[in-house]
Amino acid sequence: MPPRLWVLFLLYFGLAVEVTVPPSATVLPTLFKSIYRPEELVDEWRKRRMKEEELDHDVEFSDEDKKKYKEKVRRMFYHAYDGYLEHGYPMDELKPLTCEGHDTWGSFSLTLVDALDTLLVLGNVTEFKRASRLVIKSVRTEEDINVSVFETNIRIVGGLLSAHMLQG
C-alpha cells in the first residue's frame, strides 16, 4: 500500500500518525555515479539525513479532517472491494485496467481472504460473514500446485489470522 494510503488508513482508526520521510530512492544511484570517495559519500549522507530530520514531525489533523479522511478510506476500500466482487471473484485478483479477474497462485480468492480483516475493522460484520461463507465455499486447497510461500503467508494466513483475532 502506498505511504499516503497508510496515513489515510491509520487516520481512519484514529491512531496517532508520525510521518517520516524515507531515504530518497535516488541516493544509491547518485552516490555510485560519482567516483568512490568515502568523504564525499559521508558528506552526501549527512546532508540528506539532515533534510530528513527537518521533515520528521507529528501531523495534526482536526476532528473534521479525521472524519473526512475516515470516510474517504471507507469509500476507497469499498470501491476496490465491490469492483473485485463484481469483476474478479472468485479469481485471486482484479486487473485494474481490463477489469478482469486473474489467478496469480492457485485460485484461492486471495483478495477476498485478504479483505476479511478489513471488513471487521470497518465494522461490517454482515459483509464479513457473507465473505467468510464465500471463502469457505470457493477456496480449495486440495490441489497439488506450486504456491508462493510469501503471498500465502501474508495474504491467506495473515488475512485469516487477523480476521480470527478481530472476530474474537
Short mmCIF file of N, CA and C in Angstrom, two decimals:
data_model
loop_
_atom_site.label_atom_id
_atom_site.label_comp_id
_atom_site.label_asym_id
_atom_site.label_seq_id
_atom_site.Cartn_x
_atom_site.Cartn_y
_atom_site.Cartn_z
N MET A 1 0.84 -1.16 0.00
CA MET A 1 0.00 0.00 0.00
C MET A 1 0.90 1.24 0.00
N PRO A 2 0.63 2.21 -0.88
CA PRO A 2 1.46 3.40 -0.93
C PRO A 2 1.43 4.14 0.41
N PRO A 3 2.51 4.87 0.75
CA PRO A 3 2.58 5.57 2.04
C PRO A 3 1.39 6.46 2.33
N ARG A 4 0.89 7.16 1.32
CA ARG A 4 -0.23 8.06 1.53
C ARG A 4 -1.47 7.30 2.00
N LEU A 5 -1.70 6.10 1.41
CA LEU A 5 -2.85 5.30 1.83
C LEU A 5 -2.67 4.80 3.25
N TRP A 6 -1.43 4.48 3.64
CA TRP A 6 -1.20 4.05 5.02
C TRP A 6 -1.59 5.16 5.98
N VAL A 7 -1.24 6.39 5.66
CA VAL A 7 -1.61 7.51 6.53
C VAL A 7 -3.12 7.59 6.62
N LEU A 8 -3.80 7.49 5.48
CA LEU A 8 -5.26 7.55 5.49
C LEU A 8 -5.84 6.37 6.28
N PHE A 9 -5.28 5.19 6.10
CA PHE A 9 -5.74 4.00 6.80
C PHE A 9 -5.59 4.20 8.31
N LEU A 10 -4.45 4.71 8.73
CA LEU A 10 -4.22 4.94 10.16
C LEU A 10 -5.15 6.03 10.69
N LEU A 11 -5.40 7.05 9.89
CA LEU A 11 -6.31 8.11 10.33
C LEU A 11 -7.72 7.57 10.53
N TYR A 12 -8.11 6.63 9.69
CA TYR A 12 -9.45 6.06 9.79
C TYR A 12 -9.69 5.50 11.18
N PHE A 13 -8.67 4.90 11.74
CA PHE A 13 -8.83 4.25 13.02
C PHE A 13 -8.39 5.13 14.18
N GLY A 14 -8.18 6.42 13.92
CA GLY A 14 -7.87 7.36 14.97
C GLY A 14 -6.52 7.16 15.64
N LEU A 15 -5.60 6.54 14.93
CA LEU A 15 -4.28 6.31 15.50
C LEU A 15 -3.41 7.54 15.30
N ALA A 16 -2.52 7.77 16.25
CA ALA A 16 -1.56 8.86 16.10
C ALA A 16 -0.62 8.50 14.96
N VAL A 17 -0.37 9.45 14.12
CA VAL A 17 0.46 9.18 12.95
C VAL A 17 1.72 10.03 13.02
N GLU A 18 2.85 9.40 12.87
CA GLU A 18 4.11 10.12 12.78
C GLU A 18 4.61 9.94 11.36
N VAL A 19 4.79 11.03 10.68
CA VAL A 19 5.22 10.96 9.29
C VAL A 19 6.74 11.07 9.26
N THR A 20 7.37 10.08 8.66
CA THR A 20 8.81 10.15 8.46
C THR A 20 9.09 10.02 6.99
N VAL A 21 10.07 10.69 6.55
CA VAL A 21 10.43 10.65 5.14
C VAL A 21 11.53 9.61 4.96
N PRO A 22 11.28 8.58 4.17
CA PRO A 22 12.30 7.56 3.96
C PRO A 22 13.45 8.12 3.12
N PRO A 23 14.60 7.49 3.20
CA PRO A 23 15.71 7.94 2.36
C PRO A 23 15.30 7.97 0.90
N SER A 24 15.77 8.94 0.21
CA SER A 24 15.42 9.08 -1.20
C SER A 24 15.81 7.84 -1.98
N ALA A 25 14.94 7.47 -2.90
CA ALA A 25 15.21 6.29 -3.72
C ALA A 25 16.37 6.55 -4.67
N THR A 26 16.75 7.80 -4.81
CA THR A 26 17.83 8.12 -5.74
C THR A 26 19.19 8.21 -5.06
N VAL A 27 19.26 7.98 -3.78
CA VAL A 27 20.54 8.11 -3.06
C VAL A 27 21.60 7.20 -3.64
N LEU A 28 21.32 5.91 -3.73
CA LEU A 28 22.35 4.98 -4.19
C LEU A 28 22.81 5.24 -5.61
N PRO A 29 21.90 5.40 -6.57
CA PRO A 29 22.41 5.69 -7.91
C PRO A 29 23.27 6.95 -7.95
N THR A 30 22.85 7.98 -7.23
CA THR A 30 23.62 9.22 -7.20
C THR A 30 24.99 8.99 -6.60
N LEU A 31 25.04 8.27 -5.50
CA LEU A 31 26.32 8.04 -4.83
C LEU A 31 27.25 7.19 -5.66
N PHE A 32 26.73 6.20 -6.35
CA PHE A 32 27.60 5.30 -7.09
C PHE A 32 27.98 5.85 -8.47
N LYS A 33 27.29 6.89 -8.93
CA LYS A 33 27.70 7.52 -10.18
C LYS A 33 29.01 8.28 -9.99
N SER A 34 29.17 8.82 -8.79
CA SER A 34 30.41 9.55 -8.53
C SER A 34 31.55 8.56 -8.34
N ILE A 35 32.74 9.07 -8.47
CA ILE A 35 33.92 8.24 -8.20
C ILE A 35 33.90 7.94 -6.71
N TYR A 36 34.22 6.74 -6.36
CA TYR A 36 34.17 6.33 -4.96
C TYR A 36 35.17 7.12 -4.13
N ARG A 37 34.66 8.04 -3.35
CA ARG A 37 35.47 8.81 -2.41
C ARG A 37 34.71 8.81 -1.08
N PRO A 38 35.18 8.08 -0.09
CA PRO A 38 34.45 7.93 1.17
C PRO A 38 34.01 9.24 1.80
N GLU A 39 34.86 10.27 1.77
CA GLU A 39 34.50 11.53 2.41
C GLU A 39 33.31 12.18 1.71
N GLU A 40 33.23 12.05 0.38
CA GLU A 40 32.09 12.60 -0.35
C GLU A 40 30.82 11.82 -0.03
N LEU A 41 30.94 10.52 0.08
CA LEU A 41 29.78 9.71 0.42
C LEU A 41 29.24 10.08 1.79
N VAL A 42 30.13 10.26 2.74
CA VAL A 42 29.72 10.62 4.10
C VAL A 42 29.06 11.99 4.11
N ASP A 43 29.65 12.96 3.40
CA ASP A 43 29.07 14.30 3.34
C ASP A 43 27.68 14.26 2.71
N GLU A 44 27.55 13.53 1.62
CA GLU A 44 26.25 13.41 0.96
C GLU A 44 25.22 12.79 1.89
N TRP A 45 25.62 11.76 2.58
CA TRP A 45 24.71 11.08 3.51
C TRP A 45 24.27 12.04 4.62
N ARG A 46 25.22 12.81 5.17
CA ARG A 46 24.90 13.76 6.25
C ARG A 46 23.91 14.83 5.77
N LYS A 47 24.13 15.35 4.57
CA LYS A 47 23.23 16.38 4.03
C LYS A 47 21.81 15.82 3.89
N ARG A 48 21.71 14.63 3.31
CA ARG A 48 20.39 14.04 3.12
C ARG A 48 19.73 13.70 4.46
N ARG A 49 20.50 13.23 5.40
CA ARG A 49 19.96 12.88 6.71
C ARG A 49 19.45 14.12 7.43
N MET A 50 20.18 15.23 7.32
CA MET A 50 19.74 16.47 7.96
C MET A 50 18.41 16.93 7.37
N LYS A 51 18.25 16.81 6.06
CA LYS A 51 16.99 17.18 5.42
C LYS A 51 15.86 16.30 5.93
N GLU A 52 16.12 15.01 6.07
CA GLU A 52 15.10 14.09 6.57
C GLU A 52 14.69 14.45 7.98
N GLU A 53 15.66 14.78 8.84
CA GLU A 53 15.35 15.11 10.23
C GLU A 53 14.51 16.37 10.32
N GLU A 54 14.72 17.32 9.42
CA GLU A 54 13.92 18.54 9.41
C GLU A 54 12.47 18.23 9.07
N LEU A 55 12.24 17.18 8.30
CA LEU A 55 10.89 16.85 7.87
C LEU A 55 10.16 15.91 8.82
N ASP A 56 10.86 15.31 9.76
CA ASP A 56 10.21 14.41 10.72
C ASP A 56 9.38 15.24 11.70
N HIS A 57 8.08 14.98 11.73
CA HIS A 57 7.23 15.68 12.69
C HIS A 57 5.88 14.97 12.79
N ASP A 58 5.17 15.28 13.87
CA ASP A 58 3.83 14.74 14.02
C ASP A 58 2.89 15.58 13.16
N VAL A 59 1.89 14.93 12.63
CA VAL A 59 0.92 15.63 11.80
C VAL A 59 -0.35 15.82 12.63
N GLU A 60 -0.82 17.03 12.68
CA GLU A 60 -2.04 17.34 13.43
C GLU A 60 -3.21 17.43 12.45
N PHE A 61 -4.29 16.75 12.76
CA PHE A 61 -5.49 16.80 11.94
C PHE A 61 -6.65 17.23 12.83
N SER A 62 -7.50 18.07 12.30
CA SER A 62 -8.69 18.47 13.04
C SER A 62 -9.67 17.31 13.06
N ASP A 63 -10.65 17.37 13.96
CA ASP A 63 -11.67 16.31 14.01
C ASP A 63 -12.42 16.23 12.68
N GLU A 64 -12.65 17.39 12.08
CA GLU A 64 -13.34 17.43 10.79
C GLU A 64 -12.51 16.72 9.71
N ASP A 65 -11.19 16.98 9.69
CA ASP A 65 -10.31 16.31 8.73
C ASP A 65 -10.28 14.81 8.97
N LYS A 66 -10.23 14.40 10.23
CA LYS A 66 -10.22 12.96 10.55
C LYS A 66 -11.48 12.28 10.02
N LYS A 67 -12.63 12.93 10.21
CA LYS A 67 -13.89 12.36 9.70
C LYS A 67 -13.86 12.28 8.18
N LYS A 68 -13.35 13.34 7.56
CA LYS A 68 -13.28 13.37 6.10
C LYS A 68 -12.40 12.24 5.57
N TYR A 69 -11.22 12.07 6.16
CA TYR A 69 -10.30 11.03 5.71
C TYR A 69 -10.82 9.63 6.04
N LYS A 70 -11.48 9.51 7.16
CA LYS A 70 -12.07 8.23 7.54
C LYS A 70 -13.09 7.79 6.48
N GLU A 71 -13.93 8.71 6.08
CA GLU A 71 -14.93 8.40 5.06
C GLU A 71 -14.27 8.12 3.72
N LYS A 72 -13.22 8.86 3.40
CA LYS A 72 -12.51 8.65 2.14
C LYS A 72 -11.89 7.25 2.10
N VAL A 73 -11.28 6.82 3.20
CA VAL A 73 -10.69 5.48 3.26
C VAL A 73 -11.77 4.43 3.11
N ARG A 74 -12.90 4.63 3.78
CA ARG A 74 -14.00 3.68 3.68
C ARG A 74 -14.49 3.57 2.23
N ARG A 75 -14.68 4.70 1.59
CA ARG A 75 -15.13 4.69 0.18
C ARG A 75 -14.11 4.02 -0.73
N MET A 76 -12.83 4.30 -0.50
CA MET A 76 -11.78 3.69 -1.32
C MET A 76 -11.78 2.17 -1.16
N PHE A 77 -11.92 1.70 0.08
CA PHE A 77 -11.94 0.26 0.31
C PHE A 77 -13.12 -0.37 -0.42
N TYR A 78 -14.32 0.19 -0.24
CA TYR A 78 -15.50 -0.43 -0.85
C TYR A 78 -15.49 -0.32 -2.37
N HIS A 79 -14.90 0.72 -2.90
CA HIS A 79 -14.76 0.81 -4.36
C HIS A 79 -13.93 -0.37 -4.87
N ALA A 80 -12.81 -0.63 -4.22
CA ALA A 80 -11.94 -1.75 -4.64
C ALA A 80 -12.60 -3.09 -4.35
N TYR A 81 -13.19 -3.23 -3.19
CA TYR A 81 -13.81 -4.50 -2.77
C TYR A 81 -14.99 -4.85 -3.68
N ASP A 82 -15.88 -3.89 -3.90
CA ASP A 82 -17.04 -4.14 -4.76
C ASP A 82 -16.62 -4.43 -6.19
N GLY A 83 -15.60 -3.71 -6.68
CA GLY A 83 -15.09 -3.97 -8.02
C GLY A 83 -14.54 -5.37 -8.15
N TYR A 84 -13.82 -5.82 -7.13
CA TYR A 84 -13.29 -7.19 -7.15
C TYR A 84 -14.43 -8.20 -7.16
N LEU A 85 -15.42 -8.02 -6.30
CA LEU A 85 -16.53 -8.99 -6.25
C LEU A 85 -17.30 -9.02 -7.56
N GLU A 86 -17.48 -7.87 -8.17
CA GLU A 86 -18.25 -7.80 -9.41
C GLU A 86 -17.48 -8.35 -10.61
N HIS A 87 -16.19 -8.06 -10.68
CA HIS A 87 -15.44 -8.41 -11.89
C HIS A 87 -14.35 -9.45 -11.70
N GLY A 88 -13.90 -9.68 -10.48
CA GLY A 88 -12.76 -10.56 -10.27
C GLY A 88 -13.02 -11.84 -9.52
N TYR A 89 -14.00 -11.84 -8.63
CA TYR A 89 -14.28 -13.03 -7.83
C TYR A 89 -14.75 -14.15 -8.73
N PRO A 90 -14.34 -15.38 -8.54
CA PRO A 90 -13.58 -16.00 -7.46
C PRO A 90 -12.07 -16.05 -7.72
N MET A 91 -11.61 -15.35 -8.73
CA MET A 91 -10.17 -15.39 -9.02
C MET A 91 -9.40 -14.62 -7.94
N ASP A 92 -8.08 -14.72 -7.98
CA ASP A 92 -7.25 -14.13 -6.93
C ASP A 92 -7.31 -12.61 -6.89
N GLU A 93 -7.23 -11.99 -8.05
CA GLU A 93 -7.10 -10.54 -8.10
C GLU A 93 -7.90 -9.97 -9.25
N LEU A 94 -8.03 -8.66 -9.25
CA LEU A 94 -8.68 -7.95 -10.33
C LEU A 94 -7.63 -7.12 -11.06
N LYS A 95 -7.56 -7.28 -12.37
CA LYS A 95 -6.67 -6.43 -13.16
C LYS A 95 -7.36 -5.08 -13.33
N PRO A 96 -6.77 -4.00 -12.82
CA PRO A 96 -7.47 -2.72 -12.80
C PRO A 96 -7.72 -2.10 -14.17
N LEU A 97 -6.86 -2.35 -15.13
CA LEU A 97 -7.04 -1.71 -16.44
C LEU A 97 -8.06 -2.43 -17.30
N THR A 98 -8.14 -3.74 -17.17
CA THR A 98 -9.07 -4.50 -18.01
C THR A 98 -10.31 -4.94 -17.25
N CYS A 99 -10.33 -4.76 -15.95
CA CYS A 99 -11.45 -5.19 -15.10
C CYS A 99 -11.74 -6.68 -15.28
N GLU A 100 -10.69 -7.47 -15.36
CA GLU A 100 -10.84 -8.92 -15.48
C GLU A 100 -10.20 -9.57 -14.27
N GLY A 101 -10.77 -10.72 -13.87
CA GLY A 101 -10.18 -11.49 -12.80
C GLY A 101 -8.90 -12.16 -13.28
N HIS A 102 -8.02 -12.44 -12.33
CA HIS A 102 -6.73 -13.03 -12.67
C HIS A 102 -6.27 -13.91 -11.51
N ASP A 103 -5.92 -15.15 -11.82
CA ASP A 103 -5.37 -16.04 -10.80
C ASP A 103 -3.86 -15.93 -10.81
N THR A 104 -3.30 -15.63 -9.66
CA THR A 104 -1.86 -15.49 -9.57
C THR A 104 -1.20 -16.75 -9.05
N TRP A 105 -1.76 -17.35 -8.03
CA TRP A 105 -1.15 -18.53 -7.41
C TRP A 105 -2.21 -19.51 -6.95
N GLY A 106 -2.94 -20.10 -7.86
CA GLY A 106 -3.76 -21.23 -7.48
C GLY A 106 -5.23 -21.01 -7.27
N SER A 107 -5.76 -19.87 -7.60
CA SER A 107 -7.19 -19.62 -7.47
C SER A 107 -7.68 -19.80 -6.03
N PHE A 108 -7.14 -18.99 -5.14
CA PHE A 108 -7.53 -19.04 -3.73
C PHE A 108 -8.39 -17.84 -3.33
N SER A 109 -8.88 -17.07 -4.28
CA SER A 109 -9.64 -15.85 -3.97
C SER A 109 -8.85 -14.96 -3.00
N LEU A 110 -7.59 -14.73 -3.33
CA LEU A 110 -6.68 -14.02 -2.43
C LEU A 110 -7.23 -12.67 -1.96
N THR A 111 -7.81 -11.92 -2.87
CA THR A 111 -8.30 -10.59 -2.49
C THR A 111 -9.44 -10.69 -1.49
N LEU A 112 -10.31 -11.67 -1.65
CA LEU A 112 -11.41 -11.84 -0.72
C LEU A 112 -10.90 -12.23 0.67
N VAL A 113 -9.98 -13.17 0.72
CA VAL A 113 -9.40 -13.58 2.01
C VAL A 113 -8.68 -12.39 2.64
N ASP A 114 -7.95 -11.67 1.83
CA ASP A 114 -7.19 -10.51 2.29
C ASP A 114 -8.09 -9.41 2.86
N ALA A 115 -9.32 -9.33 2.39
CA ALA A 115 -10.24 -8.26 2.81
C ALA A 115 -11.02 -8.59 4.07
N LEU A 116 -11.00 -9.83 4.53
CA LEU A 116 -11.82 -10.22 5.68
C LEU A 116 -11.56 -9.36 6.91
N ASP A 117 -10.30 -9.19 7.25
CA ASP A 117 -9.98 -8.41 8.46
C ASP A 117 -10.37 -6.95 8.30
N THR A 118 -10.24 -6.41 7.10
CA THR A 118 -10.60 -5.01 6.89
C THR A 118 -12.10 -4.81 7.05
N LEU A 119 -12.89 -5.78 6.60
CA LEU A 119 -14.34 -5.70 6.80
C LEU A 119 -14.68 -5.61 8.29
N LEU A 120 -13.99 -6.39 9.10
CA LEU A 120 -14.23 -6.33 10.55
C LEU A 120 -13.77 -5.01 11.14
N VAL A 121 -12.62 -4.53 10.70
CA VAL A 121 -12.11 -3.26 11.22
C VAL A 121 -13.07 -2.13 10.87
N LEU A 122 -13.68 -2.20 9.70
CA LEU A 122 -14.65 -1.19 9.29
C LEU A 122 -16.01 -1.39 9.96
N GLY A 123 -16.16 -2.47 10.72
CA GLY A 123 -17.40 -2.71 11.45
C GLY A 123 -18.50 -3.36 10.64
N ASN A 124 -18.18 -3.90 9.48
CA ASN A 124 -19.19 -4.51 8.62
C ASN A 124 -19.25 -6.02 8.86
N VAL A 125 -19.86 -6.40 9.97
CA VAL A 125 -19.94 -7.81 10.36
C VAL A 125 -20.80 -8.60 9.39
N THR A 126 -21.86 -8.00 8.88
CA THR A 126 -22.74 -8.69 7.93
C THR A 126 -21.97 -9.10 6.68
N GLU A 127 -21.22 -8.18 6.10
CA GLU A 127 -20.44 -8.50 4.89
C GLU A 127 -19.30 -9.44 5.22
N PHE A 128 -18.73 -9.32 6.41
CA PHE A 128 -17.68 -10.25 6.83
C PHE A 128 -18.22 -11.68 6.84
N LYS A 129 -19.40 -11.88 7.39
CA LYS A 129 -20.00 -13.23 7.44
C LYS A 129 -20.28 -13.74 6.04
N ARG A 130 -20.80 -12.88 5.18
CA ARG A 130 -21.08 -13.28 3.79
C ARG A 130 -19.79 -13.64 3.07
N ALA A 131 -18.77 -12.80 3.22
CA ALA A 131 -17.48 -13.06 2.57
C ALA A 131 -16.83 -14.33 3.12
N SER A 132 -16.98 -14.56 4.41
CA SER A 132 -16.44 -15.79 5.02
C SER A 132 -17.08 -17.03 4.41
N ARG A 133 -18.39 -16.95 4.20
CA ARG A 133 -19.09 -18.09 3.55
C ARG A 133 -18.58 -18.29 2.12
N LEU A 134 -18.33 -17.20 1.41
CA LEU A 134 -17.79 -17.31 0.06
C LEU A 134 -16.41 -17.96 0.07
N VAL A 135 -15.58 -17.59 1.03
CA VAL A 135 -14.24 -18.19 1.14
C VAL A 135 -14.37 -19.69 1.39
N ILE A 136 -15.22 -20.06 2.33
CA ILE A 136 -15.41 -21.49 2.65
C ILE A 136 -15.91 -22.25 1.43
N LYS A 137 -16.82 -21.62 0.68
CA LYS A 137 -17.41 -22.27 -0.49
C LYS A 137 -16.44 -22.38 -1.67
N SER A 138 -15.62 -21.35 -1.88
CA SER A 138 -14.86 -21.30 -3.13
C SER A 138 -13.38 -21.66 -3.02
N VAL A 139 -12.77 -21.52 -1.86
CA VAL A 139 -11.33 -21.76 -1.76
C VAL A 139 -11.07 -23.24 -1.54
N ARG A 140 -10.30 -23.80 -2.46
CA ARG A 140 -9.94 -25.22 -2.38
C ARG A 140 -8.44 -25.35 -2.24
N THR A 141 -8.02 -26.17 -1.31
CA THR A 141 -6.58 -26.35 -1.08
C THR A 141 -6.13 -27.78 -1.32
N GLU A 142 -6.98 -28.58 -1.95
CA GLU A 142 -6.65 -29.99 -2.15
C GLU A 142 -5.70 -30.23 -3.32
N GLU A 143 -5.58 -29.27 -4.21
CA GLU A 143 -4.75 -29.47 -5.39
C GLU A 143 -3.26 -29.39 -5.05
N ASP A 144 -2.48 -30.21 -5.73
CA ASP A 144 -1.03 -30.21 -5.56
C ASP A 144 -0.44 -29.26 -6.59
N ILE A 145 -0.25 -28.00 -6.19
CA ILE A 145 0.24 -26.98 -7.12
C ILE A 145 1.36 -26.18 -6.46
N ASN A 146 2.10 -25.46 -7.27
CA ASN A 146 3.11 -24.54 -6.74
C ASN A 146 2.41 -23.30 -6.21
N VAL A 147 2.84 -22.85 -5.05
CA VAL A 147 2.30 -21.62 -4.48
C VAL A 147 3.45 -20.72 -4.05
N SER A 148 3.17 -19.46 -3.95
CA SER A 148 4.14 -18.51 -3.42
C SER A 148 4.03 -18.54 -1.90
N VAL A 149 5.09 -18.95 -1.24
CA VAL A 149 5.07 -19.02 0.22
C VAL A 149 4.84 -17.62 0.80
N PHE A 150 5.48 -16.62 0.22
CA PHE A 150 5.32 -15.25 0.69
C PHE A 150 3.86 -14.80 0.59
N GLU A 151 3.28 -14.91 -0.60
CA GLU A 151 1.89 -14.49 -0.80
C GLU A 151 0.94 -15.29 0.08
N THR A 152 1.19 -16.59 0.20
CA THR A 152 0.34 -17.43 1.03
C THR A 152 0.38 -16.95 2.48
N ASN A 153 1.56 -16.65 2.96
CA ASN A 153 1.68 -16.20 4.36
C ASN A 153 1.05 -14.84 4.59
N ILE A 154 1.37 -13.87 3.75
CA ILE A 154 0.88 -12.52 4.05
C ILE A 154 -0.60 -12.35 3.72
N ARG A 155 -1.09 -13.02 2.69
CA ARG A 155 -2.46 -12.78 2.28
C ARG A 155 -3.44 -13.81 2.83
N ILE A 156 -3.08 -15.07 2.79
CA ILE A 156 -4.03 -16.09 3.26
C ILE A 156 -3.89 -16.29 4.77
N VAL A 157 -2.71 -16.70 5.22
CA VAL A 157 -2.52 -16.93 6.65
C VAL A 157 -2.74 -15.62 7.42
N GLY A 158 -2.13 -14.54 6.94
CA GLY A 158 -2.30 -13.25 7.61
C GLY A 158 -3.74 -12.78 7.63
N GLY A 159 -4.43 -12.89 6.51
CA GLY A 159 -5.83 -12.47 6.44
C GLY A 159 -6.72 -13.29 7.34
N LEU A 160 -6.53 -14.60 7.33
CA LEU A 160 -7.37 -15.47 8.16
C LEU A 160 -7.07 -15.28 9.65
N LEU A 161 -5.79 -15.19 10.00
CA LEU A 161 -5.44 -14.98 11.42
C LEU A 161 -5.96 -13.64 11.93
N SER A 162 -5.79 -12.60 11.14
CA SER A 162 -6.27 -11.28 11.56
C SER A 162 -7.78 -11.28 11.73
N ALA A 163 -8.48 -11.87 10.78
CA ALA A 163 -9.94 -11.93 10.87
C ALA A 163 -10.36 -12.73 12.11
N HIS A 164 -9.68 -13.83 12.35
CA HIS A 164 -10.00 -14.66 13.52
C HIS A 164 -9.78 -13.87 14.81
N MET A 165 -8.65 -13.16 14.89
CA MET A 165 -8.33 -12.39 16.10
C MET A 165 -9.33 -11.24 16.30
N LEU A 166 -9.70 -10.57 15.22
CA LEU A 166 -10.63 -9.45 15.33
C LEU A 166 -12.04 -9.91 15.65
N GLN A 167 -12.40 -11.09 15.17
CA GLN A 167 -13.75 -11.59 15.39
C GLN A 167 -13.95 -11.98 16.85
N GLY A 168 -12.88 -12.37 17.50
CA GLY A 168 -12.97 -12.71 18.92
C GLY A 168 -13.34 -14.08 19.12
#
